[in-house]
XYZ file of C-alpha atoms in Angstrom:
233
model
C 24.435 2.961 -4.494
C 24.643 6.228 -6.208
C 26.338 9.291 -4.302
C 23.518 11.418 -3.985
C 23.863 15.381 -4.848
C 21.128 17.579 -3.075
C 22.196 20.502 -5.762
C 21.070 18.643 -8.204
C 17.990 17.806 -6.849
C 17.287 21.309 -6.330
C 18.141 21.973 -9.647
C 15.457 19.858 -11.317
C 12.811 21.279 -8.686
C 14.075 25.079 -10.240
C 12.465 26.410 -13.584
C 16.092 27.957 -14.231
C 18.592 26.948 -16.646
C 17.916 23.518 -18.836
C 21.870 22.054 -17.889
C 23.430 21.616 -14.469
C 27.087 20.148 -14.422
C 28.891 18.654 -10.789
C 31.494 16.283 -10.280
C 32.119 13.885 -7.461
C 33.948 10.797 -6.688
C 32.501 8.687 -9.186
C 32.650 11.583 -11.997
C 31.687 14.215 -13.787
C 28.450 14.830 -14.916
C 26.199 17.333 -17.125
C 22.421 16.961 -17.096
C 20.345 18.189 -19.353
C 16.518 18.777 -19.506
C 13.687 19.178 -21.937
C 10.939 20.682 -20.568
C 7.169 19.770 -21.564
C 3.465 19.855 -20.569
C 2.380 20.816 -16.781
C 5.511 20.268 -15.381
C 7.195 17.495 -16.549
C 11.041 17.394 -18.145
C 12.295 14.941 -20.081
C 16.050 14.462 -18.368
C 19.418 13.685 -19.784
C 22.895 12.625 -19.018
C 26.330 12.808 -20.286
C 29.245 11.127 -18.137
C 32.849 11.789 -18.765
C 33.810 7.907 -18.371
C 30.620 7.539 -20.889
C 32.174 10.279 -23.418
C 34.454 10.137 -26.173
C 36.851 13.480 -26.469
C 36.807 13.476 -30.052
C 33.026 12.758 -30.745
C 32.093 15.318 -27.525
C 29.191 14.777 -25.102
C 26.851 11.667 -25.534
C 23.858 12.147 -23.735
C 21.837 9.375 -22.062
C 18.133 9.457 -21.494
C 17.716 9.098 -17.995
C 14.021 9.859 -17.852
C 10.560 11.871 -17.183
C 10.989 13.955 -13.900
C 7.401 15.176 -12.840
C 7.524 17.771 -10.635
C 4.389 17.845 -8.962
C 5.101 14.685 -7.522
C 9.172 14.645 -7.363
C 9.231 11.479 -8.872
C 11.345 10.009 -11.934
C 9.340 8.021 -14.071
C 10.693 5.682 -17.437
C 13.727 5.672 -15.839
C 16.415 4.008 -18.674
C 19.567 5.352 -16.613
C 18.838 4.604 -13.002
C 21.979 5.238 -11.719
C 21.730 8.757 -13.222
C 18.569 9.032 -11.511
C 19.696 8.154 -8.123
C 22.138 10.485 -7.655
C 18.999 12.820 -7.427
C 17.850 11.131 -4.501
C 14.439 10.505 -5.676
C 11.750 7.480 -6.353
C 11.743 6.334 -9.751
C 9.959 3.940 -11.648
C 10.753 2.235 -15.199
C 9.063 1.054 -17.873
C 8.082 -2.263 -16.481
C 7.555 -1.057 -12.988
C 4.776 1.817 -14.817
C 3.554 -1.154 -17.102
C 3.026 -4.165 -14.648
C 1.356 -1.172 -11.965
C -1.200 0.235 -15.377
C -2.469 -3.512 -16.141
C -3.148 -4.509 -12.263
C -5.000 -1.086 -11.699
C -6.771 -1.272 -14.836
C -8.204 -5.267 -14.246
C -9.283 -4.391 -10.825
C -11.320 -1.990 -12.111
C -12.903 -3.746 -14.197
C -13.767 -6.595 -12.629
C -15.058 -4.369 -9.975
C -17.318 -2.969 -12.701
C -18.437 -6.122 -14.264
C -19.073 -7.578 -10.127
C -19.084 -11.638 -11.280
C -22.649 -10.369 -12.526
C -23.586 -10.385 -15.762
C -26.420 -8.077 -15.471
C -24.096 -5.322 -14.784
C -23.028 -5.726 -19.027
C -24.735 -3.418 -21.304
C -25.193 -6.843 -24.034
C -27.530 -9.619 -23.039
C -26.968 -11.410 -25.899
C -24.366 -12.568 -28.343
C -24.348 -11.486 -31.415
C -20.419 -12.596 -33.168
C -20.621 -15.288 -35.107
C -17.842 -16.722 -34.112
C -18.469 -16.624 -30.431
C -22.037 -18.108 -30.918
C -20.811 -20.778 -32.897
C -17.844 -21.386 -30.283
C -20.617 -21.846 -27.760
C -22.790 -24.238 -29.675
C -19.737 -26.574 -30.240
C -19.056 -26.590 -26.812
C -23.066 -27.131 -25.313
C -23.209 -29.974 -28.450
C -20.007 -31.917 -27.628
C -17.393 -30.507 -25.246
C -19.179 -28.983 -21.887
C -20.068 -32.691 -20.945
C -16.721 -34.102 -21.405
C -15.437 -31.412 -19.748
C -17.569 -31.302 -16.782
C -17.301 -35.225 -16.304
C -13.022 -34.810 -16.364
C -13.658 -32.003 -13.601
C -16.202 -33.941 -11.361
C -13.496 -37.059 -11.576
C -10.464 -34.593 -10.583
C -12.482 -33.773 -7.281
C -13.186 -30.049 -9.106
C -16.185 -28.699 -7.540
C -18.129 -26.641 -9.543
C -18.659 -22.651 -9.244
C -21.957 -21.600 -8.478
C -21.354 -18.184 -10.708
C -18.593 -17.342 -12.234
C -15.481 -15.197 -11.177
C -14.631 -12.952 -14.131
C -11.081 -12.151 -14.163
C -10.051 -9.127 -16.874
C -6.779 -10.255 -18.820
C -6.256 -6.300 -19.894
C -2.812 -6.036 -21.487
C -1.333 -2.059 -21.626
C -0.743 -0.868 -25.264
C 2.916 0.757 -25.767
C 3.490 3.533 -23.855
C 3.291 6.304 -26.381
C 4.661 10.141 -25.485
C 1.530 11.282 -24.921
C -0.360 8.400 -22.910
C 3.048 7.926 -20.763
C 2.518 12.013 -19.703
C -1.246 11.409 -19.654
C -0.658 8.426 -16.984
C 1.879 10.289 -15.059
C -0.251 13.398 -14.571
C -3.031 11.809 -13.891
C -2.804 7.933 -13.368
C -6.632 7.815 -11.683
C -8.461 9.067 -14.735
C -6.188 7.593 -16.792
C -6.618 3.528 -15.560
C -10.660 4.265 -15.398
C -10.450 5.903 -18.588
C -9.013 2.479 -19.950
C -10.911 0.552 -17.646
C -14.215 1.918 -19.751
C -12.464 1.456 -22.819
C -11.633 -1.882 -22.178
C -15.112 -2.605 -20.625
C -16.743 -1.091 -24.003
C -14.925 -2.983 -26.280
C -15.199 -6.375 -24.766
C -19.064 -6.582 -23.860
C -19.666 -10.055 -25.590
C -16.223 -11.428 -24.985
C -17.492 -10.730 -21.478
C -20.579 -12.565 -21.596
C -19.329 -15.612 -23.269
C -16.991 -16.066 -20.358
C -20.504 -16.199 -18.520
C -22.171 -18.308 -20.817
C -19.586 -20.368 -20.993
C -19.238 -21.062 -17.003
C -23.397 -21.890 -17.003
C -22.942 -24.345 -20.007
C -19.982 -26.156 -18.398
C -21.051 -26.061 -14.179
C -25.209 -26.362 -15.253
C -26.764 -29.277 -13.200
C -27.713 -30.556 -16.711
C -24.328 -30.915 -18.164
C -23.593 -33.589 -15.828
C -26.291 -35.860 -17.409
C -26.456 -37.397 -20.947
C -29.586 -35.531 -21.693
C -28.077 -32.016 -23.597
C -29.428 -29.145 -21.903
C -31.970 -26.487 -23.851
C -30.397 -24.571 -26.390
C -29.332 -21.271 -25.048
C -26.646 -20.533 -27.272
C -27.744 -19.144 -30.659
C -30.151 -16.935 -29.198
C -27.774 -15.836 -26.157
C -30.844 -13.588 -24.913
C -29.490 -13.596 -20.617
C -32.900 -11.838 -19.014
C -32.357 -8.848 -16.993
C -33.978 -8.413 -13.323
C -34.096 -5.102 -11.489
């Protein structure tokens, strides 16, 4: 555990001077900041153990300190960062907390309905096709395996959003930390936009594989290449 100095804690809640040196048991240290939008500073660190006389100070990123919420963010250097006594948060930690916001969202906006998608039918080629070969040859195979594993069948489907976070980028990472609310519904929509049909194949998909139909040798109706899904009020 870090030895924690209160100074410098002040010192990155002041809108003084961009360096602050200390020492304590564990060493000597000078921080260094590089102030940016609404109140956040990028910080740095140079430890004498870390520095080389004859090459002078190497600085270490230690992270984004946001002031309006006293919290480190990106931290690369967490030991650096403790000695503030402050919550931080890496890379990972910011990544793995972006991607569960943003699929919770989204499933809550999709709602295991289909009717709640702005498509009713699908239109990519691909997909269509992909949904033919499966109502043609592979939903009763695969609903036959199912039934003899004891799987019972869903009455509706449970969508679940497989969002992955693009790299954090300067800008998004400050956009995120100023604002994280906006910023996961903001990519929520985005995501939601993008992936209409992808959406409703999953749904399509789930009726062509559970359908009471699919369990008999008789193949079900064609709904596939004219994925119209009718909308009720």
């Amino acid at each position: 555990m870090a030895i924690i100095n209160n100074k410098l804690r002040n010192w990155l809640m002041s809108r003084g001077q961009d360096s602050f040196q200390f020492e304590d048991p564990e060493g000597s240290y000078s921080y260094l900041r590089k102030p940016e939008r609404d109140g956040l500073d990028y910080i740095f660190c140079s430890s004498a153990k870390d520095t080389d006389p004859s090459q002078g100070l190497n600085f270490t990123y230690v992270g984004v300190f946001c002031k309006k919420d006293r919290m480190f963010y990106d931290t690369a250097a967490c030991t650096y960062a403790e000695k503030t006594g402050l919550p931080h948060k890496n890379r990972y930690t910011m990544t793995e907390q972006l991607k569960k916001d943003v699929r919770q969202r989204v499933e809550a906006l999709v709602g295991d309905d289909e009717r709640n998608l702005s498509v009713s039918e699908v239109t990519d080629p691909e997909l269509a096709k992909a949904l033919d070969n499966f109502r043609e040859g592979g939903a009763l195979v695969t609903a036959r395996s199912c039934y003899i594993k004891g799987k019972k069948p869903e009455e509706k489907m449970q969508y679940r959003c497989e969002y992955t976070p693009a790299e954090w980028t300067k800008e998004t990472m400050a956009e995120y930390i100023l604002n994280p609310c906006d910023y996961v519904q903001k990519q929520a929509d985005a995501y939601l936009a993008e992936n209409q049909e992808q959406i409703l194949y999953e749904f399509l998909y789930t009726d062509i594989l559970w359908g009471p139909t699919s369990l008999f040798a008789v193949p079900p109706p064609s709904r596939c290449r004219d994925s119209r899904r009718s909308k009720t009020a």
